[in-house]
Coordinates of C-alpha atoms (C1' of nucleotides) and ligand atoms in Angstrom, one line a residue:
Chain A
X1 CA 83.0 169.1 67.0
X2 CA 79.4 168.4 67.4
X3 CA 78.5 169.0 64.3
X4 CA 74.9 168.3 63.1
X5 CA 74.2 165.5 60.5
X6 CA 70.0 165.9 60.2
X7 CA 69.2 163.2 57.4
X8 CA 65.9 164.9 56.4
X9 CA 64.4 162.4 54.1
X10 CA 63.0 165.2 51.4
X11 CA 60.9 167.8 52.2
X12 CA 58.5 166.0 54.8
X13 CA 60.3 166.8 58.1
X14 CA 59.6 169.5 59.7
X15 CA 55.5 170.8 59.8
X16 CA 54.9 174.1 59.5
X17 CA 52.4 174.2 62.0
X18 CA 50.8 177.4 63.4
X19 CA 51.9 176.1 66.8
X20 CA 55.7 176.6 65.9
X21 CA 55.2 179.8 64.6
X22 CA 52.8 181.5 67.3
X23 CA 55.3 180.2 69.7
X24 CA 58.0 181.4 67.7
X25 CA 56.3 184.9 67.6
X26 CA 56.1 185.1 71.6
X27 CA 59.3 183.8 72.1
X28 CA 60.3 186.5 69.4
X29 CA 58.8 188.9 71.1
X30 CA 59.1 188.4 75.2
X31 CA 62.0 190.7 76.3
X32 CA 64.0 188.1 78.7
X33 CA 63.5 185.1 80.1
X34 CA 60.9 183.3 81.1
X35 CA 59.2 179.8 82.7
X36 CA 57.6 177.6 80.4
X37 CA 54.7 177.9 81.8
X38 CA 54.7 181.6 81.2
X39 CA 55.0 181.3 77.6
X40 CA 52.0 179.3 77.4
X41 CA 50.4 182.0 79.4
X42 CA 51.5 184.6 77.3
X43 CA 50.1 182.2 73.8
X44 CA 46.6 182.1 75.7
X45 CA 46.4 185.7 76.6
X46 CA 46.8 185.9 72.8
X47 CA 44.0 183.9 72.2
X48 CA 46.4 180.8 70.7
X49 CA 45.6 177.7 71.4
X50 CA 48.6 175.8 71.9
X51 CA 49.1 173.0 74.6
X52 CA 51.6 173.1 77.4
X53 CA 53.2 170.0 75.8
X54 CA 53.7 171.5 72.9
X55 CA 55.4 174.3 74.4
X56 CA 57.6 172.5 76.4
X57 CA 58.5 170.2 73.5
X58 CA 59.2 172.8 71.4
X59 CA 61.0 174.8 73.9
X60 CA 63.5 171.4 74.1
X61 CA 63.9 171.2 70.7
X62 CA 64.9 174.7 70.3
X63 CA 67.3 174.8 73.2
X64 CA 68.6 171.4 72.1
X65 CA 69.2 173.1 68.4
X66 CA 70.6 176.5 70.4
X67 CA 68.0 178.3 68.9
X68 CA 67.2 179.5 72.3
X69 CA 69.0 179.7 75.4
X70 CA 68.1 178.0 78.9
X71 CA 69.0 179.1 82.2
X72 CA 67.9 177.9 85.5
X73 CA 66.5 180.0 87.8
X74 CA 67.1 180.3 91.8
X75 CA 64.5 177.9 92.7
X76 CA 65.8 175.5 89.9
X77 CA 63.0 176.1 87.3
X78 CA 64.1 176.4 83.6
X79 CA 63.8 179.9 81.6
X80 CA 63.8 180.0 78.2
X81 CA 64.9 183.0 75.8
X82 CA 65.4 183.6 72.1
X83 CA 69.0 185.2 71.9
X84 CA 70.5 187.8 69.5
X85 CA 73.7 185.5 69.2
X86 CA 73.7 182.0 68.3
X87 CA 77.6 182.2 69.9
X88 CA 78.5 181.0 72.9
X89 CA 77.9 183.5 75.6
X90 CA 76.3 184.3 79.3
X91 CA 73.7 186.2 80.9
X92 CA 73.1 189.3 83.2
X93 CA 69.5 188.5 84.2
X94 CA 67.5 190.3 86.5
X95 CA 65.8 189.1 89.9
X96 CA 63.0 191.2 89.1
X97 CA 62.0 191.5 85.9
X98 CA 64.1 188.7 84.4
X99 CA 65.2 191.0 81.5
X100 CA 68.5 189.8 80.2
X101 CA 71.8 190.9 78.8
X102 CA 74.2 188.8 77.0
X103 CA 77.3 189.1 78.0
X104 CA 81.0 187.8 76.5
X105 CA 83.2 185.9 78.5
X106 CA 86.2 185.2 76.7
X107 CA 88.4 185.8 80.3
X108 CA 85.6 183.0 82.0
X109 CA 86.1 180.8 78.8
X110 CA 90.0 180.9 79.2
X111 CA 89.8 180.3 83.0
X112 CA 87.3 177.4 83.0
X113 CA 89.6 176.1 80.5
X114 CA 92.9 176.6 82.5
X115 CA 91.5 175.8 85.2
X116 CA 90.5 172.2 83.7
X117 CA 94.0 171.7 82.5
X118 CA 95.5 172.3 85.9
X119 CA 93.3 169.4 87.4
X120 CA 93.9 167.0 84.8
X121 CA 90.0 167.2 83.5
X122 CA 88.7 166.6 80.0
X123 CA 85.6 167.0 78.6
X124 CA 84.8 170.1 80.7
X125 CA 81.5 172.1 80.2
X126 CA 80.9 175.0 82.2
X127 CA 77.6 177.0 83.7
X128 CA 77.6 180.7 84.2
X129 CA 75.0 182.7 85.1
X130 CA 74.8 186.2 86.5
X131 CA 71.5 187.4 88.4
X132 CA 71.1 190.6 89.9
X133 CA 69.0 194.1 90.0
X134 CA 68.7 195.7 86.7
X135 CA 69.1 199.6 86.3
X136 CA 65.5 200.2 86.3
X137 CA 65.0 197.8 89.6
X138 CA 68.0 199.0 91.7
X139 CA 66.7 202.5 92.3
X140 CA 64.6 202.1 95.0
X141 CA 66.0 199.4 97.1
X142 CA 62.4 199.2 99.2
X143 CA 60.2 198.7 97.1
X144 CA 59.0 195.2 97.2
X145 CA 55.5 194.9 95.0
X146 CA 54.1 192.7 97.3
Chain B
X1 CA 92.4 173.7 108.7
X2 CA 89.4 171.9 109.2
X3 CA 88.6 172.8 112.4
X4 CA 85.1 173.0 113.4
X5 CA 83.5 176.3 114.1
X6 CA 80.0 176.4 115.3
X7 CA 78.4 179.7 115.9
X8 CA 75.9 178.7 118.0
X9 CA 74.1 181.1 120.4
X10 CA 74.8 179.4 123.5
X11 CA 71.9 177.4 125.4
X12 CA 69.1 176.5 123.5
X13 CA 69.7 176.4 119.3
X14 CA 71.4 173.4 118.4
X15 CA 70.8 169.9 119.9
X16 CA 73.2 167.6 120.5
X17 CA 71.2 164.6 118.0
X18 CA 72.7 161.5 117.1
X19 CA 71.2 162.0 113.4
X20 CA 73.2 165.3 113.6
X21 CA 76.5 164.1 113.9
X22 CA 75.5 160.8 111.7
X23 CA 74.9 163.6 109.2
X24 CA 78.4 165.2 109.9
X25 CA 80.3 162.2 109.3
X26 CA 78.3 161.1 106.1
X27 CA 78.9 164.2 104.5
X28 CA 83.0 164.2 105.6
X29 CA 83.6 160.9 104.3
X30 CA 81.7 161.4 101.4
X31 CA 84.8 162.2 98.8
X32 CA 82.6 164.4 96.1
X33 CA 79.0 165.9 95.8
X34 CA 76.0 163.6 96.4
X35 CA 72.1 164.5 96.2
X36 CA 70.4 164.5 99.5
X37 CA 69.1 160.9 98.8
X38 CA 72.1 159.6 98.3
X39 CA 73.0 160.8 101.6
X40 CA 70.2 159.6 103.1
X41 CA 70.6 156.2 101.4
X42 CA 74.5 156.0 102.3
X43 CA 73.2 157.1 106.2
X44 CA 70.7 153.9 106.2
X45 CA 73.6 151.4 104.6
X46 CA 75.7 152.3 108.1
X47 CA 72.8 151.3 110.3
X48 CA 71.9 154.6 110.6
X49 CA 68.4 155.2 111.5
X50 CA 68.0 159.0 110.1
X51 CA 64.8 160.3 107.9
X52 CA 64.7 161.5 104.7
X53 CA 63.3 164.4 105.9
X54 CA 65.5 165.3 108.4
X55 CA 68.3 165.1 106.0
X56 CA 66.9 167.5 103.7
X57 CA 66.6 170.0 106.5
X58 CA 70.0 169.3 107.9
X59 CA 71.7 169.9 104.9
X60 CA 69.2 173.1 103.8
X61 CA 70.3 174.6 107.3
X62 CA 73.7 173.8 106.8
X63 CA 74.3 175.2 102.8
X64 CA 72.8 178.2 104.6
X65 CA 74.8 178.7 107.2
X66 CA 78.0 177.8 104.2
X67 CA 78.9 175.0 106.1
X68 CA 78.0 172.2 103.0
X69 CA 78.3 173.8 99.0
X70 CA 75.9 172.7 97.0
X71 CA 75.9 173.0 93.4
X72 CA 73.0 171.6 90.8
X73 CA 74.2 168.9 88.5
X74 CA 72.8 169.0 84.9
X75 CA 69.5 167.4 85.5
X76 CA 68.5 170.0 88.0
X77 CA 69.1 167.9 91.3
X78 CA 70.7 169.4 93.8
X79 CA 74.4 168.0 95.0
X80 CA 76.2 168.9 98.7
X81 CA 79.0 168.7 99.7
X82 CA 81.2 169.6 102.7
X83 CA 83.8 172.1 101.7
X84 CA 87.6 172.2 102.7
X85 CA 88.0 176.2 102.6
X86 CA 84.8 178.5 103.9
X87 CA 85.9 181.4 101.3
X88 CA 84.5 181.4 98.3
X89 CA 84.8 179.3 95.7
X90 CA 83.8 176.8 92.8
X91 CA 84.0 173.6 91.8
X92 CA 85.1 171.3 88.9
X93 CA 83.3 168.4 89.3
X94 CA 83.0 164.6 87.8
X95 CA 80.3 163.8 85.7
X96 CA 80.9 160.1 86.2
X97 CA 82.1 160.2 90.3
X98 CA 81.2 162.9 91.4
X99 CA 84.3 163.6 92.8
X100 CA 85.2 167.7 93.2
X101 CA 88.2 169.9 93.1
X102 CA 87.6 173.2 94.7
X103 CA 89.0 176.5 92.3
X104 CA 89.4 179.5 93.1
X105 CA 88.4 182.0 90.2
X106 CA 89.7 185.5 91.0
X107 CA 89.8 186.1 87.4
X108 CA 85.8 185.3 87.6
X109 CA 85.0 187.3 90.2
X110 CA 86.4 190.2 88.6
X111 CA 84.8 189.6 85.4
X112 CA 81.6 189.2 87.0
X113 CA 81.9 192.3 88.7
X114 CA 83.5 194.2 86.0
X115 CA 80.3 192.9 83.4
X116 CA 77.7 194.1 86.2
X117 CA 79.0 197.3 86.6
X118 CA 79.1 198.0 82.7
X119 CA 75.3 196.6 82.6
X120 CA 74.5 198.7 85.2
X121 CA 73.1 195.9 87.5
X122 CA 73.8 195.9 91.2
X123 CA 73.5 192.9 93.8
X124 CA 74.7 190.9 91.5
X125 CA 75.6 187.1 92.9
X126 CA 76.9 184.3 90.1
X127 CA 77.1 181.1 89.6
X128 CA 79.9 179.1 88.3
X129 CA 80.2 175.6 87.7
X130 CA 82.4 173.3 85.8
X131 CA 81.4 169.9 84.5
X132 CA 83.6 167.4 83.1
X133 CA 85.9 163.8 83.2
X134 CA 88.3 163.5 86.3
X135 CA 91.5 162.4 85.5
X136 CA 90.4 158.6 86.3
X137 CA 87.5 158.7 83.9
X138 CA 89.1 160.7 81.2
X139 CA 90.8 157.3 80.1
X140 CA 88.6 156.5 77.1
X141 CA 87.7 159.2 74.7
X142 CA 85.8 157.1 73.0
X143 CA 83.2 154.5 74.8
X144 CA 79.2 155.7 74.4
X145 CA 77.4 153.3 75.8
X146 CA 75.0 153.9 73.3
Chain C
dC1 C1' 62.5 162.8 137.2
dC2 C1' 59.5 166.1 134.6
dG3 C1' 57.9 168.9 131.2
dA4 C1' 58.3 172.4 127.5
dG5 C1' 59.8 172.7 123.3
dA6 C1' 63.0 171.4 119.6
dA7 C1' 63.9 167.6 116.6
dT8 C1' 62.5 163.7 114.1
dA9 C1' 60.3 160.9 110.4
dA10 C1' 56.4 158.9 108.0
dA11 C1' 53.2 160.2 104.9
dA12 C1' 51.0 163.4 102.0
dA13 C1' 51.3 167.5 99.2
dC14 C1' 53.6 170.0 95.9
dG15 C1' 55.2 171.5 91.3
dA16 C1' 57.9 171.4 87.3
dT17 C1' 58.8 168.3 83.8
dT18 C1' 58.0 164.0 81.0
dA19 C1' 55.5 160.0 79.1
dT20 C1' 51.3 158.2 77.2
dC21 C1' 48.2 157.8 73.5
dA22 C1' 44.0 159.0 71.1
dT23 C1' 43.0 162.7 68.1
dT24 C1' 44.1 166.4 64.8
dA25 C1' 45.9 168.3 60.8
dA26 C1' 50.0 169.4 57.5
dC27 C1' 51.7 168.1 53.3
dA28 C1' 52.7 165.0 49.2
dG29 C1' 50.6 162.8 45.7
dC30 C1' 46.8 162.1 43.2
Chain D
dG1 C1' 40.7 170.4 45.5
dC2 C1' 40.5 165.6 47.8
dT3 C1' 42.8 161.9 50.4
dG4 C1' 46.0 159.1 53.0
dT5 C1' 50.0 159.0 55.6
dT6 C1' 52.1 160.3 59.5
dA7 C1' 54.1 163.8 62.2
dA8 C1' 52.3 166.9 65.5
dT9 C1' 49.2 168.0 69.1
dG10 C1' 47.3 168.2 73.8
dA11 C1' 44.5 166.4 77.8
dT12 C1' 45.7 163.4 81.1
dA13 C1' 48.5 160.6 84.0
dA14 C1' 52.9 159.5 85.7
dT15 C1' 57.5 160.8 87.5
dC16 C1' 60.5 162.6 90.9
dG17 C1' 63.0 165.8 93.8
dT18 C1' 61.7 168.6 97.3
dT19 C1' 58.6 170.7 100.9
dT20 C1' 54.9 170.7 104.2
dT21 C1' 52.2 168.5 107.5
dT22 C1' 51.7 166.4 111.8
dA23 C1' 52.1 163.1 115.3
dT24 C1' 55.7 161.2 118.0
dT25 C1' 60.2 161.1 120.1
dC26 C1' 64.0 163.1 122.3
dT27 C1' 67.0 166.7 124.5
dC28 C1' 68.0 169.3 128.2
dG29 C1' 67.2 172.7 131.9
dG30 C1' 65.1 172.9 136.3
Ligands
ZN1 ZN1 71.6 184.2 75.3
ZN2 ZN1 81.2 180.4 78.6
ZN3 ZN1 83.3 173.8 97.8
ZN4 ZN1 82.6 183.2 92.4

DNA sequence: CCGAGAATAAAAACGATTATCATTAACAGC
DNA sequence: GCTGTTAATGATAATCGTTTTTATTCTCGG
């Protein structure tokens, strides 16, 4: 359907710059999802010096390219994560941590999709996102850090 | 069906305004979601002399209290809307209009709770939404503007 | 009619994201 | 290994939806 048609022009496209790969490495190695603006925390509490454009424009790139996933938070600010699937699939993320687990929804994909049909709609993309206490945060249920 | 039900605490909580009810009927004649400034800008076309501010609060107070839905359309802006039913629900929605059909998603609800429960996560709340081309705008498959 | 307090609204603040643009540096060719 | 091209970078400014601030207005009970 959408398939991809990159016409790289021989081998000067893409830079291999240490940018890419330090954020690569973070984003590699941060266990669920997180802010922008986090990452590039994370890359300067390595020592990396890599701008918060850069992040975000890589972050685009890569979500555009599904080689990370996006979700929105509550508050409406976008987290970023480097999945284990590159198929289509949801996420169990948690309030506290923001830990993640991908989870398959073939019974949401086949009601979004009948659902659709009933109303007559085309073209219908749908948004599903899970947040709630992990195992580890729903023991004690007073316990806020603050 | 549609029968107003304010529960408010007698005597002192909610004043009678004039930008209150202006509000109200806004949001009921409005057919599908709109963004608080669109609100705000369809309130000044009537003659209505309401802020911008108050309008924001108005309809914070009211997706609280479940009286307006609100959903987030793909750019991140948030969209209200006054709801038919006060159970819970989604929404299939118009990329082009706007306009909203309200679904009820047993099937998701299950699957949301049946996914949580295998994860291990409690309080879990989800969000749903569906994207896509109403029946009136589905006409042309192909027409990018581009 | 008066006054306390809620409601209003203009303006300023806020914060995440995007655009700008001068500078840097990756890579192909020499 | 140099060098030039040019994509990539990143500090800064701009954008824009939303929230906060604050002075003013208005509702309503007495
Ligand atoms: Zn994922
Ligand atoms: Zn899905
Ligand atoms: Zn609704
Ligand atoms: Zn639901």
């Amino acid at each position: 359907m959408t398939q991809e048609q990159d016409q790289q022009p021989r081998g000067t496209r893409v830079r291999g710059t240490k940018q890419a790969s330090a954020l690569a490495s973070a984003l590699t190695s941060l266990p669920g999802f997180c802010s922008a603006q986090e990452i590039h925390a994370e890359l300067r509490r390595r020592g990396e010096t890599v701008g918060l454009t850069t992040v975000y424009r890589h972050l685009q790139v890569l979500s555009e390219t599904g080689a990370v996933d996006t979700i929105r938070d509550p508050s409406g600010e976008i987290l970023y994560r480097q999945c284990g699937s590159t198929v289509h699939h949801h996420h169990l993320t948690c309030r506290v941590c923001g830990s993640s687990v991908e989870v398959e929804g073939r019974a949401v994909e086949q009601w979004a999709e009948k659902v659709a049909a009933e109303a007559g709609f085309t073209a219908v993309d749908h948004t599903v996102e899970l947040f709630g206490l992990c195992p580890g945060h729903s023991a004690s249920p007073m316990e806020p850090p603050a």
